[in-house]
C-alpha positions as MATLAB code, in Angstrom:
seq = 'MLKFFRKIRKSLIESGSTGKPGLSGAERYLFYATGEIALVVIGILIALQVNNWNSHRIELHTLKNNLAYAIEDVEVNKEILSALKKERLNALIKCSEAIDAYKNSSPISFSEFMQQYGPIVVEQSFKMKNQGIERVKSSSIYESNSLVEIRDLIRDYEALIEENKYTESKLNTHTEAMEQELFSNGFYDSIWDHLRFEFINPGRFEEPTEDPDILNTMKEFGSLVGIFLRYEIESPIIVREYDRIIAKGDTLNMEIAKFLDQ';
ca = [
       3.522   21.616  -45.211;
       5.661   24.726  -45.734;
       5.631   24.077  -49.478;
       1.844   24.068  -49.373;
       1.718   27.419  -47.552;
       4.229   28.909  -49.976;
       2.060   27.972  -52.976;
      -1.008   29.607  -51.425;
       0.874   32.765  -50.473;
       2.567   33.045  -53.878;
      -0.768   32.574  -55.636;
      -2.321   35.323  -53.551;
       0.532   37.706  -54.272;
       0.532   37.005  -57.996;
      -3.224   37.480  -58.195;
      -2.996   40.666  -56.169;
      -5.142   39.243  -53.374;
      -2.839   40.283  -50.583;
      -5.329   42.410  -48.792;
      -3.347   45.533  -49.788;
      -4.094   46.657  -53.352;
      -1.798   49.006  -55.172;
       1.491   47.522  -53.895;
       4.479   48.140  -56.095;
       6.685   45.337  -57.292;
       9.324   46.082  -54.635;
       6.685   46.213  -51.935;
       5.255   42.916  -53.133;
       8.735   41.390  -53.088;
       9.321   42.685  -49.563;
       5.938   41.312  -48.519;
       6.810   37.999  -50.119;
      10.273   37.904  -48.454;
       8.804   38.726  -45.055;
       6.307   35.936  -45.440;
       9.090   33.595  -46.476;
      11.074   34.427  -43.348;
       7.975   33.935  -41.215;
       7.405   30.543  -42.794;
      11.013   29.540  -42.147;
      10.695   30.582  -38.504;
       7.428   28.678  -38.168;
       9.054   25.674  -39.812;
      11.973   25.791  -37.405;
       9.622   26.056  -34.422;
       7.549   23.132  -35.655;
      10.697   21.071  -36.280;
      11.982   21.869  -32.791;
       8.627   20.927  -31.286;
       8.564   17.648  -33.192;
      12.168   16.967  -32.178;
      11.397   17.737  -28.522;
       8.344   15.498  -28.629;
      10.359   12.701  -30.228;
      13.189   13.116  -27.696;
      10.688   13.017  -24.836;
       9.072    9.902  -26.296;
      12.472    8.175  -26.530;
      13.428    9.302  -23.020;
      10.099    8.075  -21.634;
      10.580    4.701  -23.339;
      14.078    4.432  -21.820;
      12.749    5.482  -18.415;
      10.079    2.786  -18.488;
      12.681    0.155  -19.358;
      14.828    1.345  -16.458;
      11.833    1.322  -14.126;
      11.360   -2.338  -15.034;
      14.996   -2.912  -14.046;
      14.354   -1.008  -10.802;
      11.524   -3.428  -10.008;
      14.006   -6.276  -10.470;
      16.461   -4.520   -8.132;
      13.857   -4.264   -5.399;
      12.797   -7.891   -5.829;
      16.393   -9.136   -5.661;
      16.986   -6.959   -2.593;
      13.889   -8.480   -1.010;
      15.249  -11.984   -1.555;
      18.627  -11.025   -0.070;
      17.009   -9.315    2.925;
      14.697  -12.277    3.539;
      17.683  -14.658    3.540;
      19.647  -12.359    5.879;
      16.634  -12.081    8.175;
      16.377  -15.865    8.398;
      20.102  -16.173    9.155;
      19.972  -13.487   11.831;
      16.904  -14.951   13.511;
      18.508  -18.405   13.622;
      21.726  -16.894   14.983;
      19.706  -14.944   17.546;
      18.122  -18.151   18.848;
      21.568  -19.712   19.333;
      22.917  -16.509   20.836;
      20.130  -16.434   23.426;
      20.778  -20.092   24.251;
      24.408  -19.247   25.028;
      23.437  -16.277   27.178;
      20.842  -18.337   29.083;
      23.399  -21.093   29.698;
      25.902  -18.502   30.923;
      23.367  -16.801   33.195;
      22.178  -20.140   34.612;
      25.701  -21.604   34.903;
      24.676  -24.504   32.645;
      27.481  -26.514   31.003;
      28.044  -25.944   27.261;
      29.824  -28.403   24.990;
      32.346  -27.053   22.511;
      30.175  -28.182   19.613;
      27.159  -26.327   21.023;
      29.271  -23.273   21.707;
      30.557  -23.071   18.129;
      27.003  -23.368   16.778;
      26.134  -20.404   18.986;
      29.293  -18.372   18.515;
      30.202  -18.975   14.874;
      27.174  -17.331   13.193;
      27.404  -14.123   15.239;
      31.077  -13.393   14.562;
      30.751  -13.845   10.810;
      30.210  -10.367    9.387;
      26.752   -9.952    7.888;
      25.637   -6.916    5.945;
      23.116   -6.095    3.266;
      24.584   -5.104   -0.112;
      21.955   -3.215   -2.080;
      21.400   -3.992   -5.755;
      20.603   -0.649   -7.380;
      21.737   -0.546  -11.022;
      18.176   -0.088  -12.292;
      17.343    2.494   -9.628;
      20.452    4.510  -10.519;
      19.456    4.444  -14.196;
      16.033    5.797  -13.287;
      17.584    8.579  -11.211;
      19.787    9.622  -14.141;
      16.771   10.242  -16.399;
      15.905   13.832  -17.325;
      12.284   12.974  -16.482;
      13.141   11.849  -12.935;
      12.496   15.280  -11.397;
       9.234   15.798  -13.315;
       5.841   16.015  -11.588;
       4.765   12.729  -13.153;
       7.289   10.869  -10.964;
       6.670   12.585   -7.623;
       5.381    9.461   -5.855;
       8.058    7.179   -7.297;
      10.791    9.700   -6.557;
       9.708   10.104   -2.925;
       9.492    6.333   -2.455;
      12.969    5.803   -3.917;
      14.374    8.406   -1.538;
      12.625    6.790    1.436;
      13.801    3.336    0.308;
      17.421    4.446    0.022;
      17.230    6.290    3.357;
      16.085    3.108    5.117;
      18.950    1.176    3.518;
      21.447    3.810    4.677;
      20.030    3.585    8.197;
      20.417   -0.189    8.129;
      23.944    0.114    6.765;
      24.862    2.262    9.769;
      23.288   -0.156   12.273;
      24.962   -3.195   10.729;
      28.288   -1.389   10.592;
      28.085   -0.583   14.308;
      27.415   -4.216   15.205;
      30.104   -5.570   12.872;
      32.651   -3.025   14.145;
      31.890   -3.866   17.775;
      32.119   -7.602   17.111;
      35.414   -7.193   15.257;
      36.879   -5.126   18.104;
      35.789   -7.648   20.742;
      37.143  -10.529   18.676;
      40.491   -8.770   18.345;
      40.589   -8.562   22.130;
      39.890  -12.296   22.324;
      42.830  -12.964   20.013;
      45.053  -10.758   22.169;
      44.045  -11.996   25.603;
      44.379  -15.735   24.906;
      40.821  -16.935   24.298;
      41.523  -18.285   20.821;
      44.765  -19.839   22.018;
      42.785  -21.772   24.657;
      40.469  -23.348   22.046;
      42.874  -23.477   19.093;
      43.376  -27.261   19.147;
      39.608  -27.711   18.906;
      39.320  -25.171   16.099;
      42.101  -26.910   14.191;
      40.378  -30.255   14.410;
      36.812  -29.021   13.806;
      37.336  -26.369   11.140;
      40.868  -26.065    9.799;
      41.963  -29.590    8.850;
      40.349  -32.541   10.677;
      42.467  -35.045    8.758;
      45.748  -33.453    9.780;
      45.186  -32.571   13.448;
      44.321  -34.960   16.254;
      41.000  -34.703   18.011;
      41.411  -33.155   21.481;
      40.574  -35.561   24.277;
      38.649  -33.035   26.401;
      36.250  -30.220   25.691;
      37.286  -26.818   26.999;
      35.273  -25.505   29.951;
      33.242  -23.012   27.935;
      31.224  -21.748   30.895;
      34.325  -20.790   32.870;
      35.911  -19.472   29.688;
      32.965  -17.099   29.202;
      33.315  -15.958   32.798;
      37.017  -15.367   32.251;
      36.735  -13.414   28.999;
      34.349  -10.495   29.259;
      34.757   -9.667   25.568;
      33.278  -13.063   24.695;
      30.150  -12.386   26.732;
      30.048   -8.874   25.293;
      29.814  -10.244   21.749;
      26.779  -12.347   22.675;
      25.061   -9.563   24.601;
      25.560   -6.967   21.867;
      24.235   -9.341   19.219;
      21.117  -10.129   21.244;
      20.418   -6.386   21.538;
      21.256   -5.276   17.995;
      20.088   -8.202   15.883;
      16.331   -7.693   16.487;
      16.761   -4.013   15.563;
      18.439   -5.005   12.305;
      15.702   -7.536   11.524;
      13.074   -4.823   11.977;
      15.044   -2.604    9.625;
      15.034   -5.407    7.057;
      11.241   -5.613    7.380;
      10.839   -1.860    6.846;
      13.045   -1.942    3.750;
      11.072   -4.867    2.306;
       7.738   -3.137    2.996;
       8.914    0.127    1.440;
      10.239   -1.784   -1.568;
       6.862   -3.466   -2.057;
       5.145   -0.068   -2.019;
       7.707    1.327   -4.470;
       7.195   -1.542   -6.902;
       3.417   -1.139   -6.778;
       3.786    2.572   -7.613;
       6.161    1.795  -10.481;
       3.739   -0.816  -11.824;
       0.946    1.786  -11.793;
       3.123    4.214  -13.742;
       4.062    1.562  -16.322;
       0.410    0.657  -16.851;
      -0.523    4.216  -17.800;
];
């Protein structure tokens, strides 16, 4: 294109059609040189514009690929959260059974007790999958106006996950502390023969002849009751947090899908 403009300008100068008759040779040369510089500047500006447009196009293509990965992140997180929710709700049912038996002074077999106790002392926490989301956030386009809705939803989504992380951490920390007390004050020693037979190595250890008196054991060890009570309080809160994360993730994925369809 610059070559084309040069030919026109040179033809005009040589024919004297510059709009300024009577120019000397030096003046014509200066006029020609000035025009040449202007053309070079225009060429540079056009090249920069084309380069910027091409860079933006490449960056947008990369962003869209990463947004597709972000959708996968949210879907995987949804599956994990749904599985955790199911586990917590099942554990909550067993936990409430133990509390009801304790409150009503109903006998509890060791087998029943372990079905109630085991799931609530195993640490459970949601580990977010976010490789695609982090890629999106690293894009130079991420802070642009075109991504306002997606950006706000990602921030809300991550904030809900951080809130859940804090709640789960509190419950897991409390449970761990109470369980340490149970190790120290003799609870585990009182049921160790049963644990050995049931969970450690049934083929090596003999089956105990009598079940421990779980009801009296719960009355004796306040930390044991505390574990059940705290779980019954906190677990429904955590389940509701899971639901909010899933709902926000669904909204985020719908917004991303709209952007990708543009």
